[in-house]
Structures are given as C-alpha cells and as structure tokens.
C-alpha cells in the first residue's frame, strides 16, 4: 500500500519575532532524505505566497517523485508571512534562512542535501541567501536578476515602482539585493534557468552571474530556453530532471 504524502502548514519565527509561513510535504522514508525549498515569484500581485506550490501540485510531485521533503516558503507580505515586502531584501532573505533552518531540524531531512529553488523575485532573494548559507547542496535560480541596480534602469515602469516602493534606491539597497556583487561568497553548486527573450529579467543577468560564479570556482550551469520570463514546465524539466537525479540520487519516478 502506497501512502501519499500530506501537505502541512507551519508558522515559524523569522528570528526577530515576525512570522514566516511554510508549507511542507514530507517523504515517507525510514532514513533522512534530501529536501527542496521553493521560493515563489511576484505572483501577479495576488500575494498568495507558498500555497501556490501546493495548489499547482508541485510540492506533492517533487516529494513523491524524488522521495524527498518538499517545502515552499511565503516571502514577507505574501500569504501569512508578516510584512511588509522588501523586494528580496534582508527581511525576505532572513525568512528564507529561517525556513531552511526549520527544514534542517526535521528528522526526515538530511541536512547535507538541501536544495534552494527560487523563481523570478524568489531567485533574486535565493541567490543572496546562497552567499550567506554555504552548506546548501545546490541552488536553482530561475528567471532572476543578480544586479538589481542595472535591472532597475532596464525595467518597466511597474517593476521600477515596486523596487522604489519596497526597497528604495540607495546604493546600500541595491547591494543588498545583488548577488553578482558577492559571487565569491557562494559555495553551492548552482543551476541557472533563463528564457532568452525574458523581458523582465534580461538574459544578460544570468549570463553574467553564471560567469562570475564559474570565475569564483563554483560549479555553475546555465540553461537557456527559447521563451520569455515564464519558462514552460516541459522545457524546464529537461534541465531539472538530470540535475535533481544526481543531487538527490533517488529511485526516480519524477515526471
């Protein structure tokens, strides 16, 4: 009899008294297995947070297919995580770090096999977290920007407004959200996924960050796709499947 994993919801402390919402699907394994933490993107202003990965079926697909723990965190100001949002800044990074610590403390999780997976806005913050958390098994970054000041000047009016409102335009604000500036601090293998025709996050951002990581001695792989900001799932899986098989080394039924 196959027991399907159940998704549970957790409210954890960010470390400063603020609440961070996390959803988790736990693998049925007798020994500690790997884990993956999803960090969502902008979500079209709906502010759903981590439940997006639950509703799309992603948590259960990754959990059951890879026999790992799959989790999704809500950024500040999204879902039930305390805000306000700070456009991938220190509070968002702190929330992700708290979620990683929560996973690391689970008996079902092998702390040496935790993967961080950020999409779009989530990739910006996850890349910064990777500069601060050296023991991640791997980092997956999809459709992100890694030099926010450059991206700001190339952005649409709507995105520029969001950056101005949530982060401000000081040099310190841009640096706190620009992982390209801290590439030598990254220690984890990194997979970058990016659309060649992305109109929100120019492909040059991923190319420059990939090169900077490689120059710093990080194992970095960049996959480019013939698409815009949203990478079709069937395209993405061709890059994700072999990467995750190698990282988690499971008996793979993921599709």
CSV table of C-alpha atoms in Angstrom, one decimal:
chain,number,residue,atom,x,y,z
A,1,UNK,CA,0.0,0.0,0.0
A,2,UNK,CA,1.4,3.4,-1.1
A,3,UNK,CA,0.9,6.2,1.4
A,4,UNK,CA,0.6,9.6,-0.3
A,5,UNK,CA,2.4,12.4,1.5
A,6,UNK,CA,0.3,15.0,3.2
A,7,UNK,CA,1.0,18.8,3.0
A,8,UNK,CA,1.3,20.5,6.3
A,9,UNK,CA,1.3,24.2,7.1
A,10,UNK,CA,3.7,25.8,9.6
A,11,UNK,CA,4.2,29.2,11.1
A,12,UNK,CA,7.7,29.7,12.2
A,13,UNK,CA,9.7,32.6,13.7
A,14,UNK,CA,11.9,34.6,11.3
A,15,UNK,CA,14.3,35.3,14.2
A,16,UNK,CA,13.0,38.7,15.0
A,17,UNK,CA,9.5,37.8,16.2
A,18,UNK,CA,7.9,38.0,12.8
A,19,UNK,CA,6.0,35.1,11.4
A,20,UNK,CA,7.1,33.1,8.3
A,21,UNK,CA,4.6,30.7,6.6
A,22,UNK,CA,5.9,27.4,5.3
A,23,UNK,CA,4.2,24.5,3.6
A,24,UNK,CA,5.7,21.1,3.6
A,25,UNK,CA,5.2,17.7,2.1
A,26,UNK,CA,7.3,15.0,3.8
A,27,UNK,CA,8.6,11.9,2.2
A,28,UNK,CA,7.8,8.5,3.8
A,29,UNK,CA,11.4,7.4,4.3
A,30,UNK,CA,13.0,5.4,7.1
A,31,UNK,CA,16.2,7.3,6.8
A,32,UNK,CA,16.8,11.0,6.4
A,33,UNK,CA,16.5,12.1,2.8
A,34,UNK,CA,17.0,15.3,0.8
A,35,UNK,CA,14.8,18.4,0.8
A,36,UNK,CA,14.0,21.2,-1.6
A,37,UNK,CA,12.7,24.7,-0.6
A,38,UNK,CA,10.7,26.7,-3.2
A,39,UNK,CA,10.7,30.5,-3.1
A,40,UNK,CA,7.9,32.0,-5.2
A,41,UNK,CA,8.0,34.9,-7.6
A,42,UNK,CA,5.8,38.0,-7.8
A,43,UNK,CA,2.5,36.1,-8.5
A,44,UNK,CA,0.9,38.9,-10.4
A,45,UNK,CA,0.1,40.9,-7.4
A,46,UNK,CA,-2.1,38.1,-5.8
A,47,UNK,CA,0.3,37.7,-2.8
A,48,UNK,CA,-0.6,34.0,-2.5
A,49,UNK,CA,2.8,33.0,-1.1
A,50,UNK,CA,3.9,29.4,-0.7
A,51,UNK,CA,0.5,27.9,-1.1
A,52,UNK,CA,0.9,28.5,-4.9
A,53,UNK,CA,3.3,25.5,-4.9
A,54,UNK,CA,0.6,23.5,-3.0
A,55,UNK,CA,-2.2,24.4,-5.4
A,56,UNK,CA,-0.1,23.7,-8.5
A,57,UNK,CA,0.8,20.2,-7.2
A,58,UNK,CA,4.5,21.0,-7.3
A,59,UNK,CA,5.1,20.0,-3.6
A,60,UNK,CA,3.5,16.6,-4.0
A,61,UNK,CA,5.1,16.0,-7.4
A,62,UNK,CA,8.6,16.7,-6.1
A,63,UNK,CA,8.0,14.9,-2.7
A,64,UNK,CA,6.6,11.7,-4.1
A,65,UNK,CA,8.6,11.6,-7.3
A,66,UNK,CA,12.0,12.2,-5.7
A,67,UNK,CA,11.2,10.7,-2.2
A,68,UNK,CA,12.3,13.9,-0.5
A,69,UNK,CA,10.8,16.6,1.7
A,70,UNK,CA,9.4,19.4,-0.5
A,71,UNK,CA,8.6,22.8,1.1
A,72,UNK,CA,7.6,26.3,0.0
A,73,UNK,CA,8.0,29.5,2.0
A,74,UNK,CA,6.0,32.7,1.7
A,75,UNK,CA,8.0,35.8,1.4
A,76,UNK,CA,7.2,38.7,3.8
A,77,UNK,CA,4.0,40.3,2.8
A,78,UNK,CA,2.8,37.2,0.9
A,79,UNK,CA,0.5,34.6,2.3
A,80,UNK,CA,0.5,34.6,6.1
A,81,UNK,CA,4.1,35.8,6.4
A,82,UNK,CA,4.4,39.0,8.2
A,83,UNK,CA,5.3,42.0,6.0
A,84,UNK,CA,5.8,44.4,4.6
A,85,UNK,CA,7.5,43.1,1.5
A,86,UNK,CA,11.0,44.4,1.0
A,87,UNK,CA,11.7,43.3,-2.6
A,88,UNK,CA,14.0,40.4,-2.0
A,89,UNK,CA,15.9,42.3,0.7
A,90,UNK,CA,17.3,41.4,4.1
A,91,UNK,CA,13.9,40.5,5.7
A,92,UNK,CA,13.0,38.2,2.8
A,93,UNK,CA,16.4,36.6,2.9
A,94,UNK,CA,16.0,36.2,6.7
A,95,UNK,CA,12.7,34.5,6.1
A,96,UNK,CA,14.3,32.0,3.7
A,97,UNK,CA,17.1,31.3,6.0
A,98,UNK,CA,14.6,30.6,8.8
A,99,UNK,CA,12.7,28.2,6.5
A,100,UNK,CA,16.0,26.4,5.7
A,101,UNK,CA,16.8,26.1,9.4
A,102,UNK,CA,13.3,24.7,10.0
A,103,UNK,CA,13.9,22.0,7.3
A,104,UNK,CA,17.4,21.3,8.6
A,105,UNK,CA,15.9,20.5,12.0
A,106,UNK,CA,13.4,17.9,10.6
A,107,UNK,CA,14.3,14.3,11.5
A,108,UNK,CA,13.3,13.3,7.9
A,109,UNK,CA,15.8,15.7,6.3
A,110,UNK,CA,19.4,15.0,5.6
A,111,UNK,CA,20.9,18.5,6.3
A,112,UNK,CA,23.7,17.9,3.8
A,113,UNK,CA,21.2,17.5,0.9
A,114,UNK,CA,19.0,20.6,1.0
A,115,UNK,CA,18.4,22.4,-2.3
A,116,UNK,CA,17.1,26.0,-2.6
A,117,UNK,CA,15.0,26.8,-5.6
A,118,UNK,CA,14.0,30.4,-6.3
A,119,UNK,CA,11.9,31.7,-9.2
A,120,UNK,CA,11.9,35.3,-10.5
A,121,UNK,CA,11.7,37.5,-7.5
A,122,UNK,CA,12.4,34.4,-5.4
A,123,UNK,CA,15.6,33.8,-7.4
A,124,UNK,CA,16.9,37.3,-6.5
A,125,UNK,CA,16.5,36.6,-2.8
A,126,UNK,CA,17.6,33.0,-3.1
A,127,UNK,CA,20.8,34.0,-4.8
A,128,UNK,CA,21.6,36.4,-1.9
A,129,UNK,CA,20.8,33.6,0.6
A,130,UNK,CA,23.3,31.4,-1.2
A,131,UNK,CA,26.0,34.0,-0.4
A,132,UNK,CA,25.2,33.6,3.3
A,133,UNK,CA,24.4,29.9,3.7
A,134,UNK,CA,27.5,27.9,2.5
A,135,UNK,CA,26.3,24.4,3.1
A,136,UNK,CA,23.4,24.1,0.7
A,137,UNK,CA,23.6,21.0,-1.5
A,138,UNK,CA,22.6,23.1,-4.5
A,139,UNK,CA,20.8,26.2,-5.6
A,140,UNK,CA,18.4,26.5,-8.6
A,141,UNK,CA,17.7,30.0,-9.9
A,142,UNK,CA,15.0,30.6,-12.5
A,143,UNK,CA,14.4,33.9,-14.3
A,144,UNK,CA,16.1,36.1,-11.8
A,145,UNK,CA,18.2,39.2,-11.7
A,146,UNK,CA,21.5,39.4,-10.0
A,147,UNK,CA,22.5,43.1,-10.3
A,148,UNK,CA,19.4,45.0,-9.2
A,149,UNK,CA,20.7,48.4,-10.0
A,150,UNK,CA,21.3,47.5,-13.6
A,151,UNK,CA,18.0,45.7,-13.8
A,152,UNK,CA,16.2,48.7,-12.3
A,153,UNK,CA,17.4,51.0,-15.1
A,154,UNK,CA,16.3,48.5,-17.7
A,155,UNK,CA,12.9,47.7,-16.1
A,156,UNK,CA,9.3,48.5,-17.0
A,157,UNK,CA,7.6,51.4,-15.1
A,158,UNK,CA,5.7,48.9,-12.9
A,159,UNK,CA,8.8,47.0,-11.8
A,160,UNK,CA,10.7,50.2,-11.2
A,161,UNK,CA,7.8,51.4,-9.0
A,162,UNK,CA,7.8,48.2,-7.0
A,163,UNK,CA,11.6,48.5,-6.4
A,164,UNK,CA,11.3,52.1,-5.4
A,165,UNK,CA,8.4,51.4,-3.0
A,166,UNK,CA,9.7,48.3,-1.3
A,167,UNK,CA,13.5,48.7,-1.4
A,168,UNK,CA,14.3,52.3,-2.1
A,169,UNK,CA,17.1,53.4,-4.5
A,170,UNK,CA,20.1,53.8,-2.2
A,171,UNK,CA,23.4,52.1,-3.1
A,172,UNK,CA,23.0,50.0,0.0
A,173,UNK,CA,19.6,48.8,-1.1
A,174,UNK,CA,20.8,47.7,-4.5
A,175,UNK,CA,23.9,46.0,-3.0
A,176,UNK,CA,21.7,44.0,-0.5
A,177,UNK,CA,19.8,42.5,-3.4
A,178,UNK,CA,22.6,42.0,-6.0
A,179,UNK,CA,24.2,38.6,-5.6
A,180,UNK,CA,26.5,39.3,-8.6
A,181,UNK,CA,28.5,41.5,-6.2
A,182,UNK,CA,29.0,38.7,-3.8
A,183,UNK,CA,29.6,35.7,-6.2
A,184,UNK,CA,32.8,34.6,-4.5
A,185,UNK,CA,30.8,34.0,-1.3
A,186,UNK,CA,28.7,31.3,-3.0
A,187,UNK,CA,29.8,27.8,-2.2
A,188,UNK,CA,27.0,25.7,-3.6
A,189,UNK,CA,26.6,24.2,-7.0
A,190,UNK,CA,24.2,26.4,-9.0
A,191,UNK,CA,21.8,25.7,-11.8
A,192,UNK,CA,20.5,28.8,-13.6
A,193,UNK,CA,17.4,28.6,-15.8
A,194,UNK,CA,16.5,31.5,-18.1
A,195,UNK,CA,14.5,32.5,-21.1
A,196,UNK,CA,16.4,34.0,-24.0
A,197,UNK,CA,13.6,36.5,-24.6
A,198,UNK,CA,12.9,37.4,-21.0
A,199,UNK,CA,11.5,41.0,-20.9
A,200,UNK,CA,11.6,41.3,-17.1
A,201,UNK,CA,14.9,39.8,-16.3
A,202,UNK,CA,17.3,40.3,-19.2
A,203,UNK,CA,19.2,37.1,-20.1
A,204,UNK,CA,22.5,39.0,-19.7
A,205,UNK,CA,21.9,39.0,-16.0
A,206,UNK,CA,22.0,35.2,-15.9
A,207,UNK,CA,25.0,35.1,-18.2
A,208,UNK,CA,27.0,37.5,-16.1
A,209,UNK,CA,26.2,35.7,-12.9
A,210,UNK,CA,27.0,32.3,-14.3
A,211,UNK,CA,30.3,33.6,-15.5
A,212,UNK,CA,31.1,35.3,-12.1
A,213,UNK,CA,30.3,32.1,-10.3
A,214,UNK,CA,32.5,30.0,-12.6
A,215,UNK,CA,35.3,32.5,-12.2
A,216,UNK,CA,34.9,32.1,-8.4
A,217,UNK,CA,35.3,28.4,-8.7
A,218,UNK,CA,31.7,27.5,-8.2
A,219,UNK,CA,30.2,24.7,-10.3
A,220,UNK,CA,27.6,26.7,-12.3
A,221,UNK,CA,25.4,25.6,-15.2
A,222,UNK,CA,23.3,27.9,-17.3
A,223,UNK,CA,20.4,26.6,-19.4
A,224,UNK,CA,18.8,29.0,-21.8
A,225,UNK,CA,15.4,28.4,-23.3
A,226,UNK,CA,13.5,29.9,-26.3
A,227,UNK,CA,10.9,31.7,-24.2
A,228,UNK,CA,10.2,34.7,-22.2
A,229,UNK,CA,10.0,35.2,-18.4
A,230,UNK,CA,7.8,32.2,-17.8
A,231,UNK,CA,9.7,29.0,-18.7
A,232,UNK,CA,7.3,26.3,-19.9
A,233,UNK,CA,7.3,23.4,-17.5
A,234,UNK,CA,8.1,20.8,-20.1
A,235,UNK,CA,11.2,22.8,-21.2
A,236,UNK,CA,12.4,23.2,-17.6
A,237,UNK,CA,12.0,19.6,-16.7
A,238,UNK,CA,14.6,18.6,-19.3
A,239,UNK,CA,17.2,20.5,-17.4
A,240,UNK,CA,15.8,19.8,-13.9
A,241,UNK,CA,15.4,16.1,-14.1
A,242,UNK,CA,19.1,15.0,-14.6
A,243,UNK,CA,20.2,17.7,-12.2
A,244,UNK,CA,17.9,16.6,-9.4
A,245,UNK,CA,18.6,12.9,-10.0
A,246,UNK,CA,22.3,13.5,-9.5
A,247,UNK,CA,21.8,15.8,-6.5
A,248,UNK,CA,19.4,13.6,-4.6
A,249,UNK,CA,20.3,10.2,-6.1
A,250,UNK,CA,16.9,8.7,-5.6
A,251,UNK,CA,15.0,5.9,-7.2
A,252,UNK,CA,13.4,8.3,-9.7
A,253,UNK,CA,9.8,8.2,-10.8
A,254,UNK,CA,9.5,12.0,-11.1
A,255,UNK,CA,7.8,13.4,-14.2
